[in-house]
Amino acid sequence: MLFIVFDDTGFGQFGCYGSPIETPNLDVLAAGGLLYSNMHTTALCSPSRSCIITGRNHHANGMAAITELATGYPGYNGQIPFENGFLSEMLLQHGYNTYMVGKWHLMPSEQESAAGPYDRWPLGRGFERFYGFLGGDTSQWYPDLVYDNHQVEPPATPQEGYHLTEDLVERAMSFIADAKQVAPDKPFFLNLCPGATHAPHHVPKEWANRYRGRFDDGWDAYRKQTFARQKQLGVVPADARLSPRDPDVPTWESLSPEARRLAARMMEVYAGFLSHTDHHIGRLVDFLKETGEFDNTLIMVVSDNGASAEGGATGTTNEVQFFNNAPETLEESITQIDELGGPTTFNHYPWGWTWAGNTPFRRWKRETYRGGVSDPFLVHWPAGIKARGEIRDQFAHIIDMVPTVLDVLGIEAPTTIRGVTQSPLHGVSFAHTFDDAAAASRHRTQYYEMLGHRAIDHDGWRAVCPWPGPSFAEAERPFGTPITMADLDDLDAHHWELYHVDEDIAETRNLAQEHRGKLIEMIALWYVEAGKYNVMPIDGSVLQRIMTERPQITENRTSYTFRSGT
């Protein structure tokens, strides 16, 4: 069993989803398995990862947002309850080796130090081995690495050829090999979560240079070309309409020559990062073939949310500037253009590329339009699936991954784990779609809420309540503007949108006026679902949540004693 969870990778960024970015190894998995065109996430990383590993909705996991934005409300506290067991804990009961490699980001920040507690670290949640990083992102050149339950230094330096993605794949292969050479018939579950393609977009320069000049036509051209390829591939219907131009994204032609040069290079670096990651996934696939494990390994590849707009309108050489709403000037950025992707930057592309990366959908990560929540999803399992190279358009959500795994393995969800009574799974299996393209989806209703932005899917209809509005420009609130609860009340009363996504996949025609009764039905259904899963109270106050005082492992002090060897 192998999960590969990408970070901040949009619907239109894998080659097999129409992108000009080269992902040959992922494309081979799609050609030998199934490509799903209607998979959904939560729009943010920690919440999505909690759904993927538990089969429960993110607010029920206490993961309304990333752990750094935790507050005291039950759906928002950043602590996944032990009654929501992890797939690793479930499979451990059935004789599996369980490995977690890469990004974790599923525990409160104050618990990430050597003082513990360790019960929410990977080894505390059913993984026998861990190698990766505990937080939301890290340098790919100088990562904050943890091995099992202790911090370690990278095994080499960038000057010696080190890169985190290669290191993670090497470690994943060694974990599997360690056990297989002793017990060759013992099954394994590997949850591989590379840092790619979250910022920083770090990659050896030769990989970025492969794309030299490839994005000089800009993000408008990228969208049109990718959308045309998506139709050719069948990833979107032949009669689909492309979502309209985003008011927050300038036209490529309106940028100065220097701004275009910088933005194009930032995209070259991103594309190189994704292709480099695909290359190392290919190495893992080759290893599974060499060991005879490939055909009987169920592989699921997914991204945790849509492409990220955290580079801001202009892109940045240091992502921390975005989180402080203090963008650098073009003149400052251009001085580092030749360093982008290297150890001296923490770079992220402009949100024009974000918008393009989510083709054909509107908007991006952190928002619940389809650009934030509709993601690439591949399933490959030669021994268990007869279909090859086919597309599946059934509605699905990442909470369905755990139920599907248990279904195909013939395993019942446990009633207890280590003495803790377990909650019911919220997802449903989609295994019945593996060899039946016409099978109906069994997942009929799914709510979304992310940082105040809300939506709900039900039987081919979709209602969205965008926060603070459809775009910053249309809401007349630039990014970072404080928002009050009165704003939320007005939005709730007057600004829900309605789309018939069975016929309009990219949310291009708002039917709220024509189908008022259906809209009211969908809004009511959203509140029913919100009541089930600890969504209330709605909290769109990102700045306030960042600044909220949180529990700490010790009281504040001004004196520290550091010991050698620690």
PDB file of N, CA, C and O in Angstrom, residues 447-512:
ATOM      1  N   TYR A 447     -19.690  18.838   2.605  1.00  0.00           N
ATOM      2  CA  TYR A 447     -19.541  20.247   2.973  1.00  0.00           C
ATOM      3  C   TYR A 447     -18.077  20.663   2.897  1.00  0.00           C
ATOM      4  O   TYR A 447     -17.165  19.824   2.917  1.00  0.00           O
ATOM      5  N   TYR A 448     -17.841  21.977   2.859  1.00  0.00           N
ATOM      6  CA  TYR A 448     -16.495  22.556   2.909  1.00  0.00           C
ATOM      7  C   TYR A 448     -16.558  23.828   3.761  1.00  0.00           C
ATOM      8  O   TYR A 448     -17.536  24.582   3.706  1.00  0.00           O
ATOM      9  N   GLU A 449     -15.515  24.051   4.532  1.00  0.00           N
ATOM     10  CA  GLU A 449     -15.313  25.326   5.223  1.00  0.00           C
ATOM     11  C   GLU A 449     -13.833  25.502   5.436  1.00  0.00           C
ATOM     12  O   GLU A 449     -13.167  24.620   5.964  1.00  0.00           O
ATOM     13  N   MET A 450     -13.322  26.636   4.994  1.00  0.00           N
ATOM     14  CA  MET A 450     -11.906  26.904   5.184  1.00  0.00           C
ATOM     15  C   MET A 450     -11.708  28.401   5.409  1.00  0.00           C
ATOM     16  O   MET A 450     -11.936  29.209   4.507  1.00  0.00           O
ATOM     17  N   LEU A 451     -11.325  28.762   6.633  1.00  0.00           N
ATOM     18  CA  LEU A 451     -11.036  30.151   6.978  1.00  0.00           C
ATOM     19  C   LEU A 451     -12.221  31.059   6.646  1.00  0.00           C
ATOM     20  O   LEU A 451     -12.049  32.204   6.220  1.00  0.00           O
ATOM     21  N   GLY A 452     -13.442  30.544   6.853  1.00  0.00           N
ATOM     22  CA  GLY A 452     -14.650  31.304   6.609  1.00  0.00           C
ATOM     23  C   GLY A 452     -15.241  31.116   5.230  1.00  0.00           C
ATOM     24  O   GLY A 452     -16.393  31.485   4.985  1.00  0.00           O
ATOM     25  N   HIS A 453     -14.488  30.562   4.307  1.00  0.00           N
ATOM     26  CA  HIS A 453     -14.948  30.310   2.928  1.00  0.00           C
ATOM     27  C   HIS A 453     -15.695  28.983   2.930  1.00  0.00           C
ATOM     28  O   HIS A 453     -15.170  27.975   3.398  1.00  0.00           O
ATOM     29  N   ARG A 454     -16.933  28.956   2.406  1.00  0.00           N
ATOM     30  CA  ARG A 454     -17.782  27.777   2.557  1.00  0.00           C
ATOM     31  C   ARG A 454     -18.333  27.280   1.221  1.00  0.00           C
ATOM     32  O   ARG A 454     -18.471  28.054   0.273  1.00  0.00           O
ATOM     33  N   ALA A 455     -18.662  26.007   1.169  1.00  0.00           N
ATOM     34  CA  ALA A 455     -19.307  25.436  -0.011  1.00  0.00           C
ATOM     35  C   ALA A 455     -19.937  24.107   0.382  1.00  0.00           C
ATOM     36  O   ALA A 455     -19.655  23.548   1.457  1.00  0.00           O
ATOM     37  N   ILE A 456     -20.790  23.599  -0.498  1.00  0.00           N
ATOM     38  CA  ILE A 456     -21.353  22.266  -0.303  1.00  0.00           C
ATOM     39  C   ILE A 456     -21.672  21.666  -1.667  1.00  0.00           C
ATOM     40  O   ILE A 456     -22.144  22.353  -2.585  1.00  0.00           O
ATOM     41  N   ASP A 457     -21.345  20.389  -1.838  1.00  0.00           N
ATOM     42  CA  ASP A 457     -21.712  19.609  -3.022  1.00  0.00           C
ATOM     43  C   ASP A 457     -22.828  18.649  -2.661  1.00  0.00           C
ATOM     44  O   ASP A 457     -22.774  18.003  -1.601  1.00  0.00           O
ATOM     45  N   HIS A 458     -23.834  18.537  -3.532  1.00  0.00           N
ATOM     46  CA  HIS A 458     -24.908  17.566  -3.314  1.00  0.00           C
ATOM     47  C   HIS A 458     -25.541  17.207  -4.652  1.00  0.00           C
ATOM     48  O   HIS A 458     -26.123  18.061  -5.325  1.00  0.00           O
ATOM     49  N   ASP A 459     -25.403  15.953  -5.032  1.00  0.00           N
ATOM     50  CA  ASP A 459     -26.066  15.408  -6.230  1.00  0.00           C
ATOM     51  C   ASP A 459     -25.882  16.290  -7.463  1.00  0.00           C
ATOM     52  O   ASP A 459     -26.838  16.599  -8.187  1.00  0.00           O
ATOM     53  N   GLY A 460     -24.653  16.718  -7.708  1.00  0.00           N
ATOM     54  CA  GLY A 460     -24.360  17.451  -8.932  1.00  0.00           C
ATOM     55  C   GLY A 460     -24.574  18.943  -8.854  1.00  0.00           C
ATOM     56  O   GLY A 460     -24.333  19.657  -9.842  1.00  0.00           O
ATOM     57  N   TRP A 461     -25.032  19.431  -7.693  1.00  0.00           N
ATOM     58  CA  TRP A 461     -25.184  20.874  -7.483  1.00  0.00           C
ATOM     59  C   TRP A 461     -24.140  21.341  -6.481  1.00  0.00           C
ATOM     60  O   TRP A 461     -23.680  20.572  -5.639  1.00  0.00           O
ATOM     61  N   ARG A 462     -23.802  22.620  -6.564  1.00  0.00           N
ATOM     62  CA  ARG A 462     -22.761  23.165  -5.694  1.00  0.00           C
ATOM     63  C   ARG A 462     -23.142  24.579  -5.281  1.00  0.00           C
ATOM     64  O   ARG A 462     -23.434  25.427  -6.124  1.00  0.00           O
ATOM     65  N   ALA A 463     -23.153  24.833  -3.972  1.00  0.00           N
ATOM     66  CA  ALA A 463     -23.372  26.180  -3.448  1.00  0.00           C
ATOM     67  C   ALA A 463     -22.081  26.661  -2.802  1.00  0.00           C
ATOM     68  O   ALA A 463     -21.399  25.885  -2.126  1.00  0.00           O
ATOM     69  N   VAL A 464     -21.755  27.931  -3.013  1.00  0.00           N
ATOM     70  CA  VAL A 464     -20.511  28.513  -2.497  1.00  0.00           C
ATOM     71  C   VAL A 464     -20.824  29.851  -1.834  1.00  0.00           C
ATOM     72  O   VAL A 464     -21.555  30.667  -2.397  1.00  0.00           O
ATOM     73  N   CYS A 465     -20.261  30.053  -0.650  1.00  0.00           N
ATOM     74  CA  CYS A 465     -20.338  31.361   0.012  1.00  0.00           C
ATOM     75  C   CYS A 465     -18.905  31.858   0.185  1.00  0.00           C
ATOM     76  O   CYS A 465     -18.226  31.503   1.156  1.00  0.00           O
ATOM     77  N   PRO A 466     -18.410  32.650  -0.756  1.00  0.00           N
ATOM     78  CA  PRO A 466     -16.984  33.030  -0.754  1.00  0.00           C
ATOM     79  C   PRO A 466     -16.691  34.108   0.278  1.00  0.00           C
ATOM     80  O   PRO A 466     -17.474  35.031   0.475  1.00  0.00           O
ATOM     81  N   TRP A 467     -15.542  33.978   0.912  1.00  0.00           N
ATOM     82  CA  TRP A 467     -15.147  34.892   1.993  1.00  0.00           C
ATOM     83  C   TRP A 467     -13.766  35.456   1.702  1.00  0.00           C
ATOM     84  O   TRP A 467     -12.834  34.676   1.502  1.00  0.00           O
ATOM     85  N   PRO A 468     -13.572  36.749   1.546  1.00  0.00           N
ATOM     86  CA  PRO A 468     -14.552  37.827   1.771  1.00  0.00           C
ATOM     87  C   PRO A 468     -15.419  38.131   0.574  1.00  0.00           C
ATOM     88  O   PRO A 468     -16.279  38.998   0.645  1.00  0.00           O
ATOM     89  N   GLY A 469     -15.211  37.428  -0.532  1.00  0.00           N
ATOM     90  CA  GLY A 469     -16.000  37.599  -1.733  1.00  0.00           C
ATOM     91  C   GLY A 469     -15.416  36.738  -2.827  1.00  0.00           C
ATOM     92  O   GLY A 469     -14.455  35.993  -2.604  1.00  0.00           O
ATOM     93  N   PRO A 470     -15.976  36.803  -4.043  1.00  0.00           N
ATOM     94  CA  PRO A 470     -15.453  35.965  -5.132  1.00  0.00           C
ATOM     95  C   PRO A 470     -13.978  36.201  -5.430  1.00  0.00           C
ATOM     96  O   PRO A 470     -13.286  35.317  -5.913  1.00  0.00           O
ATOM     97  N   SER A 471     -13.508  37.405  -5.151  1.00  0.00           N
ATOM     98  CA  SER A 471     -12.088  37.748  -5.289  1.00  0.00           C
ATOM     99  C   SER A 471     -11.835  38.935  -4.378  1.00  0.00           C
ATOM    100  O   SER A 471     -12.773  39.581  -3.893  1.00  0.00           O
ATOM    101  N   PHE A 472     -10.585  39.250  -4.132  1.00  0.00           N
ATOM    102  CA  PHE A 472     -10.281  40.429  -3.321  1.00  0.00           C
ATOM    103  C   PHE A 472     -10.774  41.699  -4.016  1.00  0.00           C
ATOM    104  O   PHE A 472     -11.301  42.612  -3.378  1.00  0.00           O
ATOM    105  N   ALA A 473     -10.616  41.736  -5.352  1.00  0.00           N
ATOM    106  CA  ALA A 473     -11.048  42.918  -6.107  1.00  0.00           C
ATOM    107  C   ALA A 473     -12.555  43.103  -6.030  1.00  0.00           C
ATOM    108  O   ALA A 473     -13.043  44.215  -5.796  1.00  0.00           O
ATOM    109  N   GLU A 474     -13.311  42.010  -6.230  1.00  0.00           N
ATOM    110  CA  GLU A 474     -14.764  42.116  -6.213  1.00  0.00           C
ATOM    111  C   GLU A 474     -15.305  42.406  -4.811  1.00  0.00           C
ATOM    112  O   GLU A 474     -16.338  43.052  -4.652  1.00  0.00           O
ATOM    113  N   ALA A 475     -14.614  41.925  -3.797  1.00  0.00           N
ATOM    114  CA  ALA A 475     -15.016  42.225  -2.424  1.00  0.00           C
ATOM    115  C   ALA A 475     -14.563  43.610  -1.984  1.00  0.00           C
ATOM    116  O   ALA A 475     -14.982  44.095  -0.929  1.00  0.00           O
ATOM    117  N   GLU A 476     -13.709  44.245  -2.824  1.00  0.00           N
ATOM    118  CA  GLU A 476     -13.115  45.546  -2.503  1.00  0.00           C
ATOM    119  C   GLU A 476     -12.369  45.492  -1.167  1.00  0.00           C
ATOM    120  O   GLU A 476     -12.404  46.415  -0.370  1.00  0.00           O
ATOM    121  N   ARG A 477     -11.695  44.360  -0.964  1.00  0.00           N
ATOM    122  CA  ARG A 477     -10.901  44.157   0.247  1.00  0.00           C
ATOM    123  C   ARG A 477      -9.571  43.530  -0.168  1.00  0.00           C
ATOM    124  O   ARG A 477      -9.504  42.321  -0.397  1.00  0.00           O
ATOM    125  N   PRO A 478      -8.527  44.299  -0.271  1.00  0.00           N
ATOM    126  CA  PRO A 478      -7.221  43.729  -0.625  1.00  0.00           C
ATOM    127  C   PRO A 478      -6.807  42.652   0.362  1.00  0.00           C
ATOM    128  O   PRO A 478      -7.244  42.650   1.522  1.00  0.00           O
ATOM    129  N   PHE A 479      -5.972  41.753  -0.092  1.00  0.00           N
ATOM    130  CA  PHE A 479      -5.497  40.690   0.785  1.00  0.00           C
ATOM    131  C   PHE A 479      -4.931  41.289   2.063  1.00  0.00           C
ATOM    132  O   PHE A 479      -4.156  42.237   2.033  1.00  0.00           O
ATOM    133  N   GLY A 480      -5.343  40.711   3.215  1.00  0.00           N
ATOM    134  CA  GLY A 480      -4.855  41.165   4.506  1.00  0.00           C
ATOM    135  C   GLY A 480      -5.768  42.146   5.206  1.00  0.00           C
ATOM    136  O   GLY A 480      -5.515  42.506   6.358  1.00  0.00           O
ATOM    137  N   THR A 481      -6.860  42.579   4.528  1.00  0.00           N
ATOM    138  CA  THR A 481      -7.792  43.510   5.164  1.00  0.00           C
ATOM    139  C   THR A 481      -8.539  42.810   6.291  1.00  0.00           C
ATOM    140  O   THR A 481      -9.096  41.727   6.080  1.00  0.00           O
ATOM    141  N   PRO A 482      -8.587  43.382   7.489  1.00  0.00           N
ATOM    142  CA  PRO A 482      -9.364  42.754   8.576  1.00  0.00           C
ATOM    143  C   PRO A 482     -10.842  42.667   8.207  1.00  0.00           C
ATOM    144  O   PRO A 482     -11.386  43.546   7.542  1.00  0.00           O
ATOM    145  N   ILE A 483     -11.506  41.603   8.653  1.00  0.00           N
ATOM    146  CA  ILE A 483     -12.920  41.368   8.339  1.00  0.00           C
ATOM    147  C   ILE A 483     -13.665  41.125   9.645  1.00  0.00           C
ATOM    148  O   ILE A 483     -13.174  40.434  10.537  1.00  0.00           O
ATOM    149  N   THR A 484     -14.856  41.661   9.743  1.00  0.00           N
ATOM    150  CA  THR A 484     -15.644  41.531  10.965  1.00  0.00           C
ATOM    151  C   THR A 484     -16.713  40.466  10.817  1.00  0.00           C
ATOM    152  O   THR A 484     -17.044  40.027   9.707  1.00  0.00           O
ATOM    153  N   MET A 485     -17.300  40.059  11.932  1.00  0.00           N
ATOM    154  CA  MET A 485     -18.396  39.087  11.882  1.00  0.00           C
ATOM    155  C   MET A 485     -19.626  39.695  11.218  1.00  0.00           C
ATOM    156  O   MET A 485     -20.448  38.978  10.649  1.00  0.00           O
ATOM    157  N   ALA A 486     -19.781  41.017  11.265  1.00  0.00           N
ATOM    158  CA  ALA A 486     -20.887  41.655  10.549  1.00  0.00           C
ATOM    159  C   ALA A 486     -20.752  41.421   9.045  1.00  0.00           C
ATOM    160  O   ALA A 486     -21.756  41.226   8.339  1.00  0.00           O
ATOM    161  N   ASP A 487     -19.512  41.438   8.556  1.00  0.00           N
ATOM    162  CA  ASP A 487     -19.282  41.133   7.148  1.00  0.00           C
ATOM    163  C   ASP A 487     -19.748  39.719   6.828  1.00  0.00           C
ATOM    164  O   ASP A 487     -20.369  39.466   5.784  1.00  0.00           O
ATOM    165  N   LEU A 488     -19.459  38.790   7.721  1.00  0.00           N
ATOM    166  CA  LEU A 488     -19.858  37.399   7.519  1.00  0.00           C
ATOM    167  C   LEU A 488     -21.375  37.274   7.492  1.00  0.00           C
ATOM    168  O   LEU A 488     -21.935  36.556   6.652  1.00  0.00           O
ATOM    169  N   ASP A 489     -22.048  37.965   8.376  1.00  0.00           N
ATOM    170  CA  ASP A 489     -23.513  37.907   8.407  1.00  0.00           C
ATOM    171  C   ASP A 489     -24.104  38.404   7.099  1.00  0.00           C
ATOM    172  O   ASP A 489     -25.041  37.809   6.555  1.00  0.00           O
ATOM    173  N   ASP A 490     -23.557  39.502   6.568  1.00  0.00           N
ATOM    174  CA  ASP A 490     -24.044  40.040   5.296  1.00  0.00           C
ATOM    175  C   ASP A 490     -23.786  39.058   4.165  1.00  0.00           C
ATOM    176  O   ASP A 490     -24.646  38.827   3.303  1.00  0.00           O
ATOM    177  N   LEU A 491     -22.595  38.462   4.177  1.00  0.00           N
ATOM    178  CA  LEU A 491     -22.237  37.496   3.143  1.00  0.00           C
ATOM    179  C   LEU A 491     -23.181  36.299   3.186  1.00  0.00           C
ATOM    180  O   LEU A 491     -23.675  35.831   2.145  1.00  0.00           O
ATOM    181  N   ASP A 492     -23.469  35.810   4.370  1.00  0.00           N
ATOM    182  CA  ASP A 492     -24.334  34.647   4.541  1.00  0.00           C
ATOM    183  C   ASP A 492     -25.743  34.935   4.038  1.00  0.00           C
ATOM    184  O   ASP A 492     -26.401  34.081   3.441  1.00  0.00           O
ATOM    185  N   ALA A 493     -26.227  36.155   4.269  1.00  0.00           N
ATOM    186  CA  ALA A 493     -27.598  36.494   3.918  1.00  0.00           C
ATOM    187  C   ALA A 493     -27.773  36.787   2.433  1.00  0.00           C
ATOM    188  O   ALA A 493     -28.850  36.531   1.873  1.00  0.00           O
ATOM    189  N   HIS A 494     -26.736  37.274   1.772  1.00  0.00           N
ATOM    190  CA  HIS A 494     -26.951  37.817   0.432  1.00  0.00           C
ATOM    191  C   HIS A 494     -26.022  37.287  -0.660  1.00  0.00           C
ATOM    192  O   HIS A 494     -26.265  37.575  -1.831  1.00  0.00           O
ATOM    193  N   HIS A 495     -24.997  36.527  -0.326  1.00  0.00           N
ATOM    194  CA  HIS A 495     -23.968  36.285  -1.333  1.00  0.00           C
ATOM    195  C   HIS A 495     -23.632  34.806  -1.571  1.00  0.00           C
ATOM    196  O   HIS A 495     -22.547  34.496  -2.056  1.00  0.00           O
ATOM    197  N   TRP A 496     -24.529  33.901  -1.232  1.00  0.00           N
ATOM    198  CA  TRP A 496     -24.326  32.512  -1.633  1.00  0.00           C
ATOM    199  C   TRP A 496     -24.497  32.410  -3.148  1.00  0.00           C
ATOM    200  O   TRP A 496     -25.361  33.077  -3.742  1.00  0.00           O
ATOM    201  N   GLU A 497     -23.677  31.568  -3.760  1.00  0.00           N
ATOM    202  CA  GLU A 497     -23.743  31.320  -5.205  1.00  0.00           C
ATOM    203  C   GLU A 497     -24.155  29.868  -5.440  1.00  0.00           C
ATOM    204  O   GLU A 497     -23.948  29.010  -4.578  1.00  0.00           O
ATOM    205  N   LEU A 498     -24.727  29.592  -6.611  1.00  0.00           N
ATOM    206  CA  LEU A 498     -25.216  28.242  -6.922  1.00  0.00           C
ATOM    207  C   LEU A 498     -24.746  27.841  -8.318  1.00  0.00           C
ATOM    208  O   LEU A 498     -24.902  28.607  -9.280  1.00  0.00           O
ATOM    209  N   TYR A 499     -24.206  26.634  -8.422  1.00  0.00           N
ATOM    210  CA  TYR A 499     -23.725  26.113  -9.692  1.00  0.00           C
ATOM    211  C   TYR A 499     -24.215  24.682  -9.900  1.00  0.00           C
ATOM    212  O   TYR A 499     -24.250  23.896  -8.947  1.00  0.00           O
ATOM    213  N   HIS A 500     -24.591  24.365 -11.141  1.00  0.00           N
ATOM    214  CA  HIS A 500     -24.952  22.985 -11.492  1.00  0.00           C
ATOM    215  C   HIS A 500     -23.702  22.330 -12.079  1.00  0.00           C
ATOM    216  O   HIS A 500     -23.500  22.306 -13.289  1.00  0.00           O
ATOM    217  N   VAL A 501     -22.845  21.826 -11.195  1.00  0.00           N
ATOM    218  CA  VAL A 501     -21.523  21.379 -11.641  1.00  0.00           C
ATOM    219  C   VAL A 501     -21.572  20.117 -12.484  1.00  0.00           C
ATOM    220  O   VAL A 501     -20.595  19.811 -13.176  1.00  0.00           O
ATOM    221  N   ASP A 502     -22.664  19.391 -12.471  1.00  0.00           N
ATOM    222  CA  ASP A 502     -22.793  18.270 -13.407  1.00  0.00           C
ATOM    223  C   ASP A 502     -22.735  18.761 -14.845  1.00  0.00           C
ATOM    224  O   ASP A 502     -22.316  18.026 -15.745  1.00  0.00           O
ATOM    225  N   GLU A 503     -23.167  20.010 -15.076  1.00  0.00           N
ATOM    226  CA  GLU A 503     -23.185  20.584 -16.422  1.00  0.00           C
ATOM    227  C   GLU A 503     -22.208  21.750 -16.566  1.00  0.00           C
ATOM    228  O   GLU A 503     -21.988  22.231 -17.678  1.00  0.00           O
ATOM    229  N   ASP A 504     -21.638  22.199 -15.466  1.00  0.00           N
ATOM    230  CA  ASP A 504     -20.795  23.401 -15.463  1.00  0.00           C
ATOM    231  C   ASP A 504     -19.656  23.179 -14.470  1.00  0.00           C
ATOM    232  O   ASP A 504     -19.651  23.719 -13.377  1.00  0.00           O
ATOM    233  N   ILE A 505     -18.674  22.375 -14.864  1.00  0.00           N
ATOM    234  CA  ILE A 505     -17.671  21.894 -13.908  1.00  0.00           C
ATOM    235  C   ILE A 505     -16.830  23.011 -13.318  1.00  0.00           C
ATOM    236  O   ILE A 505     -16.310  22.883 -12.209  1.00  0.00           O
ATOM    237  N   ALA A 506     -16.678  24.126 -14.054  1.00  0.00           N
ATOM    238  CA  ALA A 506     -15.760  25.174 -13.622  1.00  0.00           C
ATOM    239  C   ALA A 506     -16.480  26.362 -12.981  1.00  0.00           C
ATOM    240  O   ALA A 506     -15.895  27.438 -12.850  1.00  0.00           O
ATOM    241  N   GLU A 507     -17.729  26.169 -12.580  1.00  0.00           N
ATOM    242  CA  GLU A 507     -18.474  27.205 -11.856  1.00  0.00           C
ATOM    243  C   GLU A 507     -18.482  28.528 -12.622  1.00  0.00           C
ATOM    244  O   GLU A 507     -18.100  29.577 -12.107  1.00  0.00           O
ATOM    245  N   THR A 508     -18.968  28.482 -13.854  1.00  0.00           N
ATOM    246  CA  THR A 508     -18.970  29.683 -14.699  1.00  0.00           C
ATOM    247  C   THR A 508     -20.314  30.395 -14.711  1.00  0.00           C
ATOM    248  O   THR A 508     -20.376  31.574 -15.093  1.00  0.00           O
ATOM    249  N   ARG A 509     -21.428  29.706 -14.319  1.00  0.00           N
ATOM    250  CA  ARG A 509     -22.753  30.327 -14.376  1.00  0.00           C
ATOM    251  C   ARG A 509     -23.430  30.228 -13.004  1.00  0.00           C
ATOM    252  O   ARG A 509     -23.815  29.142 -12.568  1.00  0.00           O
ATOM    253  N   ASN A 510     -23.559  31.358 -12.342  1.00  0.00           N
ATOM    254  CA  ASN A 510     -24.197  31.423 -11.034  1.00  0.00           C
ATOM    255  C   ASN A 510     -25.715  31.392 -11.218  1.00  0.00           C
ATOM    256  O   ASN A 510     -26.294  32.324 -11.787  1.00  0.00           O
ATOM    257  N   LEU A 511     -26.362  30.337 -10.732  1.00  0.00           N
ATOM    258  CA  LEU A 511     -27.804  30.139 -10.920  1.00  0.00           C
ATOM    259  C   LEU A 511     -28.601  30.494  -9.670  1.00  0.00           C
ATOM    260  O   LEU A 511     -29.737  30.056  -9.512  1.00  0.00           O
ATOM    261  N   ALA A 512     -28.021  31.281  -8.777  1.00  0.00           N
ATOM    262  CA  ALA A 512     -28.677  31.577  -7.502  1.00  0.00           C
ATOM    263  C   ALA A 512     -30.025  32.253  -7.697  1.00  0.00           C
ATOM    264  O   ALA A 512     -30.976  31.987  -6.938  1.00  0.00           O
TER     265      ALA A 512
END
